[in-house]
């Protein structure tokens, strides 16, 4: 057994979520975790600052919205991601998640990063 922990995308997202130096919101943390794979610029991450705290389009959870943005050109992944995210979080909007307290924002960031990574890996394995 290895004593070294391989950093996951969720670990990376949580490293940036509400922590210095950037104090990124949920949407930004997802983009930051996948910055290399999706060739995301720092300007794009800054642009997502307006989508945290329930302000993503349609009131979506920011972590959910950011993950969908990353796979927006892959409709087959979007449907699967949405299905799995909703199975775990019960809701897709920030208001419903907070009102029903189904998950903390930190856990939603972790969930979105893990699911996006899983779905991406499964797609690559099937190619």
XYZ file of N, CA, C and O in Angstrom:
508
model
N 0.840 -1.180 0.000
C 0.000 0.000 0.000
C 0.882 1.239 0.000
O 1.864 1.316 0.703
N 0.487 2.212 -0.776
C 1.262 3.443 -0.897
C 0.929 4.411 0.234
O -0.209 4.496 0.680
N 1.941 5.114 0.673
C 1.738 6.138 1.692
C 1.442 7.484 1.058
O 1.191 8.454 1.747
N 1.490 7.533 -0.247
C 1.242 8.779 -0.951
C -0.205 8.823 -1.415
O -0.723 7.860 -1.959
N -0.837 9.933 -1.181
C -2.222 10.128 -1.588
C -2.229 10.814 -2.944
O -1.665 11.884 -3.096
N -2.846 10.180 -3.909
C -2.964 10.782 -5.231
C -4.068 11.835 -5.162
O -5.198 11.536 -4.799
N -3.735 13.057 -5.493
C -4.703 14.150 -5.429
C -5.780 13.954 -6.499
O -5.485 13.793 -7.667
N -7.026 13.979 -6.060
C -8.152 13.859 -6.979
C -8.596 15.249 -7.427
O -8.185 16.260 -6.850
N -9.457 15.278 -8.425
C -10.028 16.557 -8.868
C -10.833 17.190 -7.735
O -10.852 18.405 -7.574
N -11.497 16.361 -6.950
C -12.253 16.879 -5.813
C -11.316 17.523 -4.793
O -11.613 18.593 -4.256
N -10.175 16.899 -4.548
C -9.183 17.484 -3.631
C -8.738 18.853 -4.135
O -8.616 19.807 -3.363
N -8.491 18.925 -5.437
C -8.042 20.185 -6.030
C -9.131 21.238 -5.925
O -8.860 22.378 -5.537
N -10.360 20.878 -6.245
C -11.459 21.837 -6.155
C -11.619 22.342 -4.720
O -11.770 23.552 -4.492
N -11.545 21.439 -3.763
C -11.703 21.836 -2.357
C -10.528 22.672 -1.858
O -10.692 23.492 -0.956
N -9.381 22.488 -2.469
C -8.204 23.287 -2.114
C -8.454 24.771 -2.407
O -7.945 25.643 -1.704
N -9.246 25.036 -3.428
C -9.509 26.419 -3.835
C -10.841 26.970 -3.341
O -11.045 28.185 -3.318
N -11.750 26.117 -2.936
C -13.090 26.554 -2.538
C -13.044 27.331 -1.218
O -12.711 26.778 -0.169
N -13.360 28.614 -1.314
C -13.410 29.524 -0.157
C -12.110 29.587 0.640
O -12.137 29.788 1.855
N -10.987 29.372 -0.034
C -9.690 29.414 0.645
C -8.755 30.357 -0.098
O -8.896 30.564 -1.295
N -7.772 30.911 0.614
C -6.821 31.796 -0.060
C -5.979 31.019 -1.054
O -5.830 29.813 -0.895
N -5.455 31.621 -2.068
C -5.460 33.065 -2.276
C -6.693 33.569 -3.013
O -7.010 34.747 -2.941
N -7.429 32.728 -3.711
C -8.513 33.225 -4.553
C -9.883 33.278 -3.913
O -10.758 33.989 -4.379
N -10.087 32.508 -2.857
C -11.406 32.404 -2.224
C -12.476 32.142 -3.269
O -13.495 32.819 -3.337
N -12.247 31.135 -4.093
C -13.156 30.825 -5.190
C -14.501 30.314 -4.698
O -14.571 29.588 -3.705
N -15.541 30.671 -5.435
C -16.861 30.121 -5.127
C -16.941 28.703 -5.703
O -15.983 28.206 -6.299
N -18.089 28.080 -5.573
C -18.248 26.688 -5.999
C -17.991 26.506 -7.505
O -17.297 25.572 -7.903
N -18.532 27.397 -8.323
C -18.349 27.284 -9.773
C -16.883 27.466 -10.154
O -16.337 26.712 -10.966
N -16.246 28.452 -9.556
C -14.837 28.712 -9.856
C -13.949 27.553 -9.423
O -12.987 27.216 -10.117
N -14.254 26.948 -8.294
C -13.450 25.831 -7.788
C -13.490 24.650 -8.757
O -12.469 23.992 -8.982
N -14.649 24.408 -9.356
C -14.763 23.322 -10.343
C -13.914 23.648 -11.568
O -13.148 22.816 -12.051
N -14.035 24.856 -12.073
C -13.234 25.244 -13.243
C -11.743 25.159 -12.932
O -10.957 24.709 -13.758
N -11.345 25.589 -11.745
C -9.926 25.557 -11.369
C -9.406 24.118 -11.329
O -8.296 23.841 -11.794
N -10.208 23.202 -10.819
C -9.786 21.802 -10.717
C -9.580 21.168 -12.093
O -8.729 20.296 -12.247
N -10.329 21.617 -13.074
C -10.246 21.041 -14.418
C -9.588 21.987 -15.421
O -9.729 21.820 -16.628
N -8.856 22.945 -14.908
C -8.263 23.982 -15.750
C -7.377 23.425 -16.863
O -7.503 23.835 -18.010
N -6.514 22.494 -16.536
C -5.603 21.925 -17.542
C -6.347 21.120 -18.608
O -6.135 21.325 -19.798
N -7.204 20.206 -18.173
C -7.889 19.312 -19.104
C -8.769 20.052 -20.109
O -8.909 19.633 -21.255
N -9.368 21.134 -19.656
C -10.304 21.863 -20.508
C -9.735 23.188 -21.022
O -10.472 23.998 -21.564
N -8.450 23.408 -20.849
C -7.775 24.635 -21.301
C -8.548 25.883 -20.874
O -8.903 26.735 -21.690
N -8.802 25.985 -19.595
C -9.547 27.104 -19.035
C -8.566 28.215 -18.671
O -7.546 27.959 -18.026
N -8.895 29.416 -19.064
C -8.034 30.556 -18.739
C -8.397 31.095 -17.353
O -9.502 30.866 -16.838
N -7.473 31.823 -16.775
C -7.747 32.463 -15.488
C -8.884 33.475 -15.622
O -9.665 33.658 -14.690
N -8.989 34.124 -16.780
C -10.088 35.068 -17.011
C -11.445 34.363 -16.973
O -12.420 34.923 -16.468
N -11.500 33.151 -17.505
C -12.755 32.391 -17.460
C -13.122 32.045 -16.021
O -14.301 32.069 -15.663
N -12.126 31.747 -15.214
C -12.379 31.445 -13.800
C -12.892 32.691 -13.086
O -13.854 32.625 -12.319
N -12.285 33.830 -13.363
C -12.739 35.090 -12.768
C -14.179 35.375 -13.185
O -15.006 35.795 -12.375
N -14.504 35.117 -14.441
C -15.853 35.362 -14.967
C -16.911 34.575 -14.180
O -18.040 35.033 -14.010
N -16.552 33.412 -13.676
C -17.510 32.584 -12.932
C -17.783 33.108 -11.520
O -18.619 32.546 -10.815
N -17.107 34.162 -11.118
C -17.340 34.707 -9.778
C -18.796 35.131 -9.591
O -19.310 35.132 -8.484
N -19.477 35.439 -10.681
C -20.873 35.877 -10.574
C -21.863 34.717 -10.451
O -23.063 34.941 -10.321
N -21.378 33.478 -10.488
C -22.280 32.329 -10.462
C -22.276 31.543 -9.161
O -22.809 30.446 -9.103
N -21.708 32.074 -8.136
C -21.751 31.406 -6.840
C -22.956 31.871 -6.042
O -23.686 32.777 -6.440
N -23.193 31.231 -4.936
C -24.212 31.665 -3.974
C -25.624 31.723 -4.572
O -26.376 32.648 -4.321
N -25.957 30.739 -5.400
C -27.302 30.659 -5.953
C -27.562 31.542 -7.152
O -28.704 31.708 -7.567
N -26.517 32.111 -7.730
C -26.705 33.053 -8.833
C -26.414 32.462 -10.213
O -26.376 33.185 -11.196
N -26.229 31.168 -10.288
C -26.035 30.527 -11.588
C -27.362 30.575 -12.348
O -28.432 30.680 -11.737
N -27.326 30.512 -13.678
C -28.567 30.509 -14.446
C -29.544 29.446 -13.939
O -29.139 28.370 -13.507
N -30.807 29.790 -13.972
C -31.899 28.918 -13.497
C -31.807 28.611 -12.013
O -32.453 27.693 -11.528
N -30.963 29.340 -11.290
C -30.816 29.097 -9.860
C -30.045 27.840 -9.531
O -30.032 27.382 -8.391
N -29.394 27.264 -10.554
C -28.655 26.019 -10.344
C -27.558 26.182 -9.301
O -26.998 27.267 -9.124
N -27.227 25.076 -8.668
C -26.043 24.992 -7.824
C -24.851 25.379 -8.702
O -24.731 24.917 -9.846
N -23.973 26.219 -8.194
C -22.835 26.689 -8.979
C -21.890 25.580 -9.396
O -21.361 25.585 -10.514
N -21.674 24.605 -8.534
C -20.789 23.482 -8.866
C -21.397 22.654 -9.997
O -20.702 22.244 -10.929
N -22.699 22.437 -9.917
C -23.418 21.706 -10.973
C -23.343 22.481 -12.286
O -23.009 21.925 -13.332
N -23.635 23.780 -12.238
C -23.616 24.619 -13.430
C -22.233 24.614 -14.085
O -22.110 24.472 -15.304
N -21.190 24.768 -13.287
C -19.826 24.804 -13.832
C -19.469 23.492 -14.521
O -18.884 23.487 -15.606
N -19.831 22.383 -13.902
C -19.544 21.081 -14.517
C -20.282 20.950 -15.848
O -19.713 20.477 -16.838
N -21.530 21.390 -15.891
C -22.284 21.344 -17.151
C -21.634 22.219 -18.216
O -21.612 21.853 -19.384
N -21.122 23.358 -17.810
C -20.442 24.239 -18.758
C -19.230 23.537 -19.372
O -18.953 23.706 -20.550
N -18.522 22.773 -18.573
C -17.334 22.090 -19.073
C -17.677 21.010 -20.093
O -16.878 20.730 -20.985
N -18.844 20.412 -19.970
C -19.221 19.334 -20.893
C -20.367 19.748 -21.812
O -21.062 18.902 -22.370
N -20.551 21.036 -21.993
C -21.694 21.528 -22.772
C -21.722 21.027 -24.213
O -22.776 20.944 -24.817
N -20.583 20.674 -24.755
C -20.525 20.163 -26.128
C -20.644 18.643 -26.197
O -20.418 18.051 -27.249
N -20.952 18.025 -25.069
C -21.066 16.566 -25.005
C -22.409 16.195 -24.379
O -22.479 15.846 -23.201
N -23.508 16.299 -25.154
C -24.838 16.081 -24.568
C -25.020 14.732 -23.888
O -25.737 14.616 -22.897
N -24.336 13.712 -24.384
C -24.473 12.388 -23.765
C -23.887 12.381 -22.353
O -24.365 11.648 -21.481
N -22.890 13.192 -22.104
C -22.311 13.287 -20.764
C -23.165 14.175 -19.857
O -23.288 13.905 -18.663
N -23.746 15.217 -20.412
C -24.569 16.134 -19.625
C -25.746 15.407 -18.983
O -26.025 15.604 -17.802
N -26.413 14.571 -19.768
C -27.571 13.842 -19.235
C -27.170 12.897 -18.105
O -27.829 12.829 -17.075
N -26.091 12.181 -18.310
C -25.618 11.245 -17.290
C -25.142 11.987 -16.047
O -25.417 11.573 -14.919
N -24.443 13.088 -16.250
C -23.967 13.887 -15.120
C -25.163 14.397 -14.306
O -25.172 14.290 -13.078
N -26.147 14.940 -14.993
C -27.330 15.476 -14.310
C -28.032 14.389 -13.511
O -28.401 14.597 -12.350
N -28.199 13.234 -14.121
C -28.865 12.112 -13.441
C -28.120 11.745 -12.158
O -28.725 11.633 -11.090
N -26.822 11.574 -12.243
C -26.037 11.166 -11.067
C -25.983 12.266 -10.007
O -26.053 11.977 -8.808
N -25.851 13.510 -10.449
C -25.783 14.621 -9.499
C -27.095 14.706 -8.712
O -27.085 14.832 -7.496
N -28.201 14.608 -9.424
C -29.504 14.717 -8.761
C -29.785 13.515 -7.859
O -30.413 13.675 -6.809
N -29.303 12.343 -8.229
C -29.470 11.168 -7.358
C -28.808 11.396 -6.001
O -29.329 10.982 -4.973
N -27.665 12.052 -6.017
C -26.910 12.258 -4.770
C -27.355 13.502 -3.999
O -27.359 13.501 -2.775
N -27.697 14.574 -4.724
C -28.009 15.839 -4.060
C -29.504 16.082 -3.872
O -29.886 16.992 -3.149
N -30.324 15.279 -4.514
C -31.786 15.396 -4.513
C -32.319 16.580 -5.319
O -33.444 16.544 -5.777
N -31.545 17.632 -5.469
C -32.006 18.835 -6.157
C -30.889 19.397 -7.031
O -29.714 19.067 -6.832
N -31.271 20.284 -7.950
C -30.280 20.919 -8.821
C -30.119 22.412 -8.536
O -29.118 23.006 -8.902
N -31.101 23.007 -7.883
C -30.996 24.439 -7.610
C -30.410 24.682 -6.225
O -30.649 23.921 -5.283
N -29.679 25.755 -6.154
C -29.041 26.132 -4.886
C -30.099 26.326 -3.796
O -29.949 25.837 -2.681
N -31.175 26.997 -4.133
C -32.215 27.251 -3.142
C -32.769 25.949 -2.574
O -32.879 25.794 -1.354
N -33.139 25.021 -3.458
C -33.724 23.758 -2.989
C -32.742 22.944 -2.154
O -33.120 22.337 -1.151
N -31.493 22.956 -2.572
C -30.473 22.221 -1.812
C -30.306 22.837 -0.436
O -30.291 22.137 0.581
N -30.210 24.159 -0.386
C -30.029 24.834 0.909
C -31.274 24.735 1.776
O -31.181 24.495 2.981
N -32.443 24.954 1.167
C -33.694 24.929 1.917
C -33.924 23.564 2.550
O -34.365 23.457 3.694
N -33.619 22.520 1.810
C -33.805 21.151 2.295
C -32.554 20.597 2.970
O -32.559 19.478 3.445
N -31.505 21.378 2.975
C -30.195 21.018 3.495
C -29.826 19.566 3.186
O -29.546 18.747 4.063
N -29.841 19.260 1.890
C -29.488 17.905 1.474
C -27.981 17.694 1.458
O -27.515 16.586 1.692
N -27.213 18.756 1.182
C -25.748 18.663 1.163
C -25.160 20.040 1.436
O -25.763 21.048 1.093
N -23.973 20.053 1.988
C -23.264 21.318 2.170
C -22.644 21.736 0.839
O -22.442 20.915 -0.061
N -22.321 23.012 0.718
C -21.678 23.510 -0.504
C -20.346 22.789 -0.742
O -20.024 22.429 -1.872
N -19.624 22.566 0.316
C -18.344 21.857 0.202
C -18.553 20.460 -0.384
O -17.819 20.028 -1.277
N -19.567 19.762 0.085
C -19.843 18.414 -0.428
C -20.368 18.441 -1.865
O -20.135 17.509 -2.625
N -21.049 19.513 -2.234
C -21.519 19.644 -3.615
C -20.348 19.871 -4.569
O -20.337 19.335 -5.677
N -19.367 20.642 -4.139
C -18.157 20.851 -4.946
C -17.442 19.516 -5.130
O -17.048 19.143 -6.238
N -17.328 18.790 -4.050
C -16.689 17.469 -4.100
C -17.462 16.525 -5.014
O -16.878 15.829 -5.847
N -18.780 16.508 -4.874
C -19.630 15.650 -5.696
C -19.480 15.992 -7.178
O -19.269 15.104 -8.006
N -19.584 17.259 -7.518
C -19.499 17.668 -8.926
C -18.150 17.286 -9.523
O -18.084 16.759 -10.634
N -17.074 17.523 -8.799
C -15.731 17.189 -9.301
C -15.576 15.684 -9.477
O -15.067 15.223 -10.505
N -16.013 14.920 -8.492
C -15.904 13.456 -8.591
C -16.734 12.898 -9.742
O -16.261 12.044 -10.492
N -17.957 13.370 -9.881
C -18.821 12.866 -10.951
C -18.293 13.241 -12.328
O -18.301 12.418 -13.243
N -17.829 14.461 -12.465
C -17.277 14.886 -13.750
C -16.061 14.052 -14.110
O -15.914 13.598 -15.250
N -15.219 13.798 -13.152
C -14.042 12.968 -13.370
C -14.441 11.536 -13.740
O -13.891 10.941 -14.655
N -15.417 10.978 -13.016
C -15.912 9.619 -13.295
C -16.469 9.511 -14.710
O -16.121 8.583 -15.455
N -17.333 10.429 -15.063
C -17.989 10.392 -16.363
C -16.991 10.572 -17.488
O -17.046 9.889 -18.505
N -16.045 11.480 -17.288
C -14.962 11.678 -18.277
C -14.138 10.402 -18.457
O -13.832 10.016 -19.559
N -13.797 9.768 -17.344
C -12.993 8.537 -17.382
C -13.750 7.409 -18.071
O -13.189 6.663 -18.866
N -15.036 7.278 -17.752
C -15.844 6.229 -18.373
C -15.941 6.429 -19.882
O -15.881 5.480 -20.640
N -16.072 7.676 -20.310
C -16.164 7.971 -21.743
C -14.846 7.601 -22.437
O -14.854 6.990 -23.490
N -13.724 7.953 -21.808
C -12.407 7.641 -22.397
C -12.199 6.135 -22.465
O -11.633 5.619 -23.431
N -12.656 5.407 -21.438
C -12.507 3.947 -21.410
C -13.334 3.265 -22.494
O -12.946 2.214 -23.001
N -14.456 3.862 -22.855
C -15.331 3.239 -23.852
C -14.915 3.575 -25.291
O -15.445 3.001 -26.216
N -13.984 4.493 -25.435
C -13.541 4.882 -26.803
C -12.507 3.944 -27.337
O -11.833 3.231 -26.735
